[in-house]
PDB file of C-alpha atoms in Angstrom:
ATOM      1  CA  UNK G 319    -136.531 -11.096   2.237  1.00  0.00           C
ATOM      2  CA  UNK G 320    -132.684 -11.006   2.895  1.00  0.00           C
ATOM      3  CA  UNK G 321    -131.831 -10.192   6.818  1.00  0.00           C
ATOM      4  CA  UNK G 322    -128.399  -9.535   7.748  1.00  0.00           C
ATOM      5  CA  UNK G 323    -127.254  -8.430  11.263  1.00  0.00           C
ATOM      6  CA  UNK G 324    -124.781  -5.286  12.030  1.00  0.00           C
ATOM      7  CA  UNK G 325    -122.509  -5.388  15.555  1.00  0.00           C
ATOM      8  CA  UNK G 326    -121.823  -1.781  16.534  1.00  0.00           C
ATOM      9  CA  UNK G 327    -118.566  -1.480  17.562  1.00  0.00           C
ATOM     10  CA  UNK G 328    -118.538  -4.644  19.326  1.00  0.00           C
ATOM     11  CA  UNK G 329    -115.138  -4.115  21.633  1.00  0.00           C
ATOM     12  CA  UNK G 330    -114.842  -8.544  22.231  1.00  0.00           C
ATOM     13  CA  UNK G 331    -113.613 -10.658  18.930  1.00  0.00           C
ATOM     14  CA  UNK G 332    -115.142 -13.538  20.478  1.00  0.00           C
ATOM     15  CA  UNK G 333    -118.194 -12.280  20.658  1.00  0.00           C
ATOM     16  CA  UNK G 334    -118.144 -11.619  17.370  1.00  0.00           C
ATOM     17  CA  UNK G 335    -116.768 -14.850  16.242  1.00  0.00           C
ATOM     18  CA  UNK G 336    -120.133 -16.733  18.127  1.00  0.00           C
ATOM     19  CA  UNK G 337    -122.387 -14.005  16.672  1.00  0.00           C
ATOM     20  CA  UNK G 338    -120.852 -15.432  13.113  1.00  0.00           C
ATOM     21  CA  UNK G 339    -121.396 -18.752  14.322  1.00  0.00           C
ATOM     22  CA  UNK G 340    -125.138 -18.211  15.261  1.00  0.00           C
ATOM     23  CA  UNK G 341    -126.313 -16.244  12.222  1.00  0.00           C
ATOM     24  CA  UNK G 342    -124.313 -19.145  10.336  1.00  0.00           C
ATOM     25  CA  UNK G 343    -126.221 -21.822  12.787  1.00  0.00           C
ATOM     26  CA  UNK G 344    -129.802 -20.079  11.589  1.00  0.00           C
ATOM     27  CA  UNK G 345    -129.405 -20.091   8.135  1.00  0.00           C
ATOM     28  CA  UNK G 346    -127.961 -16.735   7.621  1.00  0.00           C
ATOM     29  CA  UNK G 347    -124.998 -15.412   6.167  1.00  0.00           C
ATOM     30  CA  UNK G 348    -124.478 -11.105   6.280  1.00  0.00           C
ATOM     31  CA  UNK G 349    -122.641  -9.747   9.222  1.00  0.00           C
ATOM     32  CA  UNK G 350    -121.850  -5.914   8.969  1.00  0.00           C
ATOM     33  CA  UNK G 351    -119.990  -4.508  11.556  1.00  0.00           C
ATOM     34  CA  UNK G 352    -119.368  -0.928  12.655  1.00  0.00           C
ATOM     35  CA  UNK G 353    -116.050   0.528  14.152  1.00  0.00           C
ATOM     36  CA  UNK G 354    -115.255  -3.085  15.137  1.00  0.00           C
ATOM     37  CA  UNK G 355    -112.620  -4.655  17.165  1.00  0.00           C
ATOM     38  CA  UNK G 356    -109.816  -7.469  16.177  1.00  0.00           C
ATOM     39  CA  UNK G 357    -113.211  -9.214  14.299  1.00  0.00           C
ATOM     40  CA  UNK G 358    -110.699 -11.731  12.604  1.00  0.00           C
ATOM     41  CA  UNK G 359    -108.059 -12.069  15.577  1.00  0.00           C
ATOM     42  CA  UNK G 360    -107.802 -16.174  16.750  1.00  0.00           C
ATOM     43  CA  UNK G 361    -110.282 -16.027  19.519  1.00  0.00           C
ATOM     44  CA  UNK G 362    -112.727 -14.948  16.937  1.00  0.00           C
ATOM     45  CA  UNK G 363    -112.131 -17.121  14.566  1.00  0.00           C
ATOM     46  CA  UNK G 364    -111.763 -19.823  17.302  1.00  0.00           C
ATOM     47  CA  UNK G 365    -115.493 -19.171  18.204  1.00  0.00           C
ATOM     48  CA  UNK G 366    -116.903 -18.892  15.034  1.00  0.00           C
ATOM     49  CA  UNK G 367    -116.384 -22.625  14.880  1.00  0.00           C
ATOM     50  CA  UNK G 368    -116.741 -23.479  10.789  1.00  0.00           C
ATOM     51  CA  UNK G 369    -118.560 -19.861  10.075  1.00  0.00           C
ATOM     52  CA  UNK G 370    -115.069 -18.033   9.339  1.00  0.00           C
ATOM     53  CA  UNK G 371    -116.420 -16.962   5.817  1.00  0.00           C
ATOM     54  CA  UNK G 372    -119.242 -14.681   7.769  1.00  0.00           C
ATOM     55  CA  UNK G 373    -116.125 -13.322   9.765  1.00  0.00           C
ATOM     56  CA  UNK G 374    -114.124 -12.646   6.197  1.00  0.00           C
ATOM     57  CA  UNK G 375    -117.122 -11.690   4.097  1.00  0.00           C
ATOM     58  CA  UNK G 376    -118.567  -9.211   7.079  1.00  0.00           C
ATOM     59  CA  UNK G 377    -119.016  -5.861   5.616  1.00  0.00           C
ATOM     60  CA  UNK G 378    -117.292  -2.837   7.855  1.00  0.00           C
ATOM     61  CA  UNK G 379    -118.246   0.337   8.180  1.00  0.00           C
ATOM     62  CA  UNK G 380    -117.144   3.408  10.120  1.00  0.00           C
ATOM     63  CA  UNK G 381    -120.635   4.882  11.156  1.00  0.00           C
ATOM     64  CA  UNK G 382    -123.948   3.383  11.752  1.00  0.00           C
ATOM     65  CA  UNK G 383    -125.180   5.643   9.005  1.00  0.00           C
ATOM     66  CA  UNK G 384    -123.176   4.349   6.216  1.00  0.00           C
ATOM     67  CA  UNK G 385    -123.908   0.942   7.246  1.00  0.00           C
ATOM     68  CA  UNK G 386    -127.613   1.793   7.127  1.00  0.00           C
ATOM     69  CA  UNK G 387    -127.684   3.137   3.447  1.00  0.00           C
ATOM     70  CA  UNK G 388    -128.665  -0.462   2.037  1.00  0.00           C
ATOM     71  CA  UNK G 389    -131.608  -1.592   3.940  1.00  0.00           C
ATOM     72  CA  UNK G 390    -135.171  -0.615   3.462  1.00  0.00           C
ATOM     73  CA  UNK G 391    -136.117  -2.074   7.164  1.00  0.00           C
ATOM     74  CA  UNK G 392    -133.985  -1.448  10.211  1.00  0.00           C
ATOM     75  CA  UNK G 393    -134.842  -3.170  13.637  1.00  0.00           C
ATOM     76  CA  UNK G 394    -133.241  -1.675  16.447  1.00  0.00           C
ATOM     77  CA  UNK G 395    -132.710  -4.004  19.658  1.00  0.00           C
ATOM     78  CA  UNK G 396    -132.475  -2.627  23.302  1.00  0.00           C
ATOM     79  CA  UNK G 397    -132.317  -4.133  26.321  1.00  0.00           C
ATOM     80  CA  UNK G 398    -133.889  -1.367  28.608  1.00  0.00           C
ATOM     81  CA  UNK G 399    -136.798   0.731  27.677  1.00  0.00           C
ATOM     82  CA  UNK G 400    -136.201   4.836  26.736  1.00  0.00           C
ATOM     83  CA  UNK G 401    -137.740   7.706  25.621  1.00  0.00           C
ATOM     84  CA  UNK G 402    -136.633   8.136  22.128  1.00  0.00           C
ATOM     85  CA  UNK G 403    -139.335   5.160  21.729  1.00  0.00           C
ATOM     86  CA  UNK G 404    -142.144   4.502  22.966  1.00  0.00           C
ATOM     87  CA  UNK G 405    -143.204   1.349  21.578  1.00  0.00           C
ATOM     88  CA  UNK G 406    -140.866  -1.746  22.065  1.00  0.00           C
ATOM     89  CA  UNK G 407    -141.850  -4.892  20.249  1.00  0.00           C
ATOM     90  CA  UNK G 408    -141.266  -8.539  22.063  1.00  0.00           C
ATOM     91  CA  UNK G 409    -138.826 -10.878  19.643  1.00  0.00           C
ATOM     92  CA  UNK G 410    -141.035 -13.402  19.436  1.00  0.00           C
ATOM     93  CA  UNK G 411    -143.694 -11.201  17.376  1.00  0.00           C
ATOM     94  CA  UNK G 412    -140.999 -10.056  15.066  1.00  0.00           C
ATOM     95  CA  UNK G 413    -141.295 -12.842  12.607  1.00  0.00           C
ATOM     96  CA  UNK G 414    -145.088 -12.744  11.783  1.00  0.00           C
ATOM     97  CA  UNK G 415    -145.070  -8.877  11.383  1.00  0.00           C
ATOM     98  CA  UNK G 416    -142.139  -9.234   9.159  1.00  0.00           C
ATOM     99  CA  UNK G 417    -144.286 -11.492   7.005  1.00  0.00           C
ATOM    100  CA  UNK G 418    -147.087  -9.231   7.045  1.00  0.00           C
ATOM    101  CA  UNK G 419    -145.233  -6.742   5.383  1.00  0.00           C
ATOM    102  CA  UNK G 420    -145.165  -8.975   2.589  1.00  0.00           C
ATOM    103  CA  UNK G 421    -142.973  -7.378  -0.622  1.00  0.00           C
ATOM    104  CA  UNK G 422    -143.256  -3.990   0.549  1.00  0.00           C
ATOM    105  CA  UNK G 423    -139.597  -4.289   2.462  1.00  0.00           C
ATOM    106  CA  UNK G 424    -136.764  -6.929   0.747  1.00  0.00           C
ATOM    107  CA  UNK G 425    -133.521  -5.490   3.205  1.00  0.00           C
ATOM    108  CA  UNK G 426    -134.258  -6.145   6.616  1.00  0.00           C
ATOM    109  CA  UNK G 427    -131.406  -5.795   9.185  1.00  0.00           C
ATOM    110  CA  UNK G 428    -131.204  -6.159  12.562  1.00  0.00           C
ATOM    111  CA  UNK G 429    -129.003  -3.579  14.503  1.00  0.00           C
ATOM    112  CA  UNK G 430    -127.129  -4.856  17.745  1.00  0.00           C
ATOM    113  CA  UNK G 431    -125.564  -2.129  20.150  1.00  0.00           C
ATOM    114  CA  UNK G 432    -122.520  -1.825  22.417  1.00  0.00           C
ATOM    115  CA  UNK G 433    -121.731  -4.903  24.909  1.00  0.00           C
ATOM    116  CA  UNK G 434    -121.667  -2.232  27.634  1.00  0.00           C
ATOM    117  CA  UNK G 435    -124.252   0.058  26.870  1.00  0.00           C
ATOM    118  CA  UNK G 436    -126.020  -0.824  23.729  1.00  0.00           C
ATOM    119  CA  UNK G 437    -127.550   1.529  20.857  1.00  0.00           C
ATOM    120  CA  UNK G 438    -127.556   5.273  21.824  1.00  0.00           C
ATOM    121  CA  UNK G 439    -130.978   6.832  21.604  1.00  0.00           C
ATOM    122  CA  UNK G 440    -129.480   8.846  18.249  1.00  0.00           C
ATOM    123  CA  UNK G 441    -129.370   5.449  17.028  1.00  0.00           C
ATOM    124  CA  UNK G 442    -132.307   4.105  17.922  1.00  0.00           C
ATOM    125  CA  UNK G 443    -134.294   7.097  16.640  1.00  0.00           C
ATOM    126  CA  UNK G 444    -132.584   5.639  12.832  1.00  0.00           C
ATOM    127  CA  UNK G 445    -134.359   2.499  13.204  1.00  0.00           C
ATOM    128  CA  UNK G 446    -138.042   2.272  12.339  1.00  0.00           C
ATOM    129  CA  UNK G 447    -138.644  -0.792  15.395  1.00  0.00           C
ATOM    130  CA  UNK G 448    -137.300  -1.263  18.392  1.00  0.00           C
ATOM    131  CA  UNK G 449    -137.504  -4.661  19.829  1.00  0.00           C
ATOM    132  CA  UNK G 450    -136.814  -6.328  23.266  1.00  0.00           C
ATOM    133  CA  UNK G 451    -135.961  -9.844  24.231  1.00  0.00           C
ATOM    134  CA  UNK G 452    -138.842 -10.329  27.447  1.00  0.00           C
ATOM    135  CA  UNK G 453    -136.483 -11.322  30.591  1.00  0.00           C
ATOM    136  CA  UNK G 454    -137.303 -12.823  33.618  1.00  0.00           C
ATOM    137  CA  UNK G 455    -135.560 -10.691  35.610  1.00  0.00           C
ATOM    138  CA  UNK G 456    -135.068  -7.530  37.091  1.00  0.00           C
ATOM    139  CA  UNK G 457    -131.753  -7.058  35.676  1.00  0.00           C
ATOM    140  CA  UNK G 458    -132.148  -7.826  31.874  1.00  0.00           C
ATOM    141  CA  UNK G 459    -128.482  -8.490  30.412  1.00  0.00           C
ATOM    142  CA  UNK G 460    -127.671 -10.546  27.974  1.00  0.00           C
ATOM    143  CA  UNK G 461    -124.366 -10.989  26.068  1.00  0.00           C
ATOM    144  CA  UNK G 462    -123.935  -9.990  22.223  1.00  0.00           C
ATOM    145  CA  UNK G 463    -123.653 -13.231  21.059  1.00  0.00           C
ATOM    146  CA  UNK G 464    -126.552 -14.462  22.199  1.00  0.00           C
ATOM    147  CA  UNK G 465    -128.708 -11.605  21.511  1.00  0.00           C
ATOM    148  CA  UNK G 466    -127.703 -12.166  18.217  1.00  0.00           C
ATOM    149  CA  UNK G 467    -128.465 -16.427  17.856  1.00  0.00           C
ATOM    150  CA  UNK G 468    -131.596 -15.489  19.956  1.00  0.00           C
ATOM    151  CA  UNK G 469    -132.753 -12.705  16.713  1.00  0.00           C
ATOM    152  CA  UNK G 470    -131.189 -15.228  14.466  1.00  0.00           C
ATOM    153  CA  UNK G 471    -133.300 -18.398  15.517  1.00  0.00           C
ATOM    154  CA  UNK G 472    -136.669 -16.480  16.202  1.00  0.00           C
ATOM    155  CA  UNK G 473    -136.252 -14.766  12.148  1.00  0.00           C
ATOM    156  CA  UNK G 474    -135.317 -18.113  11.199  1.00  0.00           C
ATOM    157  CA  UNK G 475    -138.738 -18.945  11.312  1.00  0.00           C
ATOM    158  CA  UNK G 476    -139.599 -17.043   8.634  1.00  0.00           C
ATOM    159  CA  UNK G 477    -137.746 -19.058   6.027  1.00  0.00           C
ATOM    160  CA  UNK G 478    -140.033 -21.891   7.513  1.00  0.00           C
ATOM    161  CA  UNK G 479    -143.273 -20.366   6.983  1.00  0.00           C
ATOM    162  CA  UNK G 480    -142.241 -19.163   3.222  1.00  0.00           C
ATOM    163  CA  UNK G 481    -141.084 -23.020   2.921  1.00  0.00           C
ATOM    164  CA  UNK G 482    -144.716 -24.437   4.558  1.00  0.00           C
ATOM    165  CA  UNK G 483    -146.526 -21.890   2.353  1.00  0.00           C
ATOM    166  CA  UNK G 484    -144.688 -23.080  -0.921  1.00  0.00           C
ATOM    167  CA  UNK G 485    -144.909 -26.698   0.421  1.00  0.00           C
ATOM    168  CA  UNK G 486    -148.928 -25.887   0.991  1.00  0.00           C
ATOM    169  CA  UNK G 487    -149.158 -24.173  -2.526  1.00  0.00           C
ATOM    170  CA  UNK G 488    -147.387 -27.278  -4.267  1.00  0.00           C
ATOM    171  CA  UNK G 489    -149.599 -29.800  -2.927  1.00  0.00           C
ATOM    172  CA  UNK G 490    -152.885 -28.007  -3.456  1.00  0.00           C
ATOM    173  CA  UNK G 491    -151.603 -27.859  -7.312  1.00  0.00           C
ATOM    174  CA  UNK G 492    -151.192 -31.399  -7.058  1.00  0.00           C
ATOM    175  CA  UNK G 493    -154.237 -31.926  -6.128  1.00  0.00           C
ATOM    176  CA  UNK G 494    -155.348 -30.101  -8.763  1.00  0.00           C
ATOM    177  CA  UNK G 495    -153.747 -32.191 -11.314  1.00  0.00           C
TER     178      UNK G 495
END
């Protein structure tokens, strides 16, 4: 399963320059950006911190839609509940239903909205989940960045159970021996 992670039209280079750095961090490597801003400018580049090849291999796009055309599995994030959905699913879930979809979807992408206002609901109704991060607060804000490392290290986990289940399936044929 290959997971990559589109900003749209993230408006702060440094936020995109961390965002490299976390999907880097976790293991990942595609960034696709829509309608971005300076995404290679210094401060980006300052923050990406040894994960400048995400920044300079980051596919751009000029709509959501275009971006969209390679992915059989698109999982919208918001931080505030709306009508356009009406189911939201918590991050921390996200990995094992991946998993149970098995073969059946090979694309996956995560889709991270505006710093100031997030996904419309025209582009949440393109995605076929929406998922939320569960706050502690009233007041649930958290920056792009680390939305992104929080995605990032939660789908992470899914390269560890493929790794424990090939691990599991190697020693049982061990034992067979």
């Amino acid at each position: 399963m290959n997971i990559s992670f589109i900003l749209v039209e993230p408006s702060v280079p440094e936020n995109v320059g961390a965002a490299a750095r976390a999907i880097k961090t976790m293991g990942f490597s595609q960034l696709v950006l829509v309608n971005p801003c300076d995404y290679l400018s210094g401060p980006a580049r300052w923050l990406a911190h040894g994960s400048n090849e995400i920044l300079e291999n980051a596919l751009v796009f000029s709509s959501l839609n275009d971006a969209l055309n390679n992915f059989d599995f698109v999982i919208g994030t918001s931080a505030k509940k709306r009508s356009v959905k009406y189911d939201y699913f918590p991050l921390p879930k996200l990995p094992e239903l991946l998993m149970s979809k098995g073969k059946t979807i090979q694309n996956v992408v995560v889709v991270f909205g505006r710093e100031e206002s997030g996904l419309r609901n025209d582009e949440l109704k393109r995605c076929n989940l929406v998922t939320t991060v569960p706050m502690k607060t009233i007041f649930p804000s958290l920056n792009l960045a680390q939305a992104v490392m929080l995605y990032a290290w939660e789908l992470s986990k899914i390269s560890s159970y493929e790794n424990t289940d090939l691990a599991f399936k190697n020693e049982e044929s061990l034992r067979a021996l």
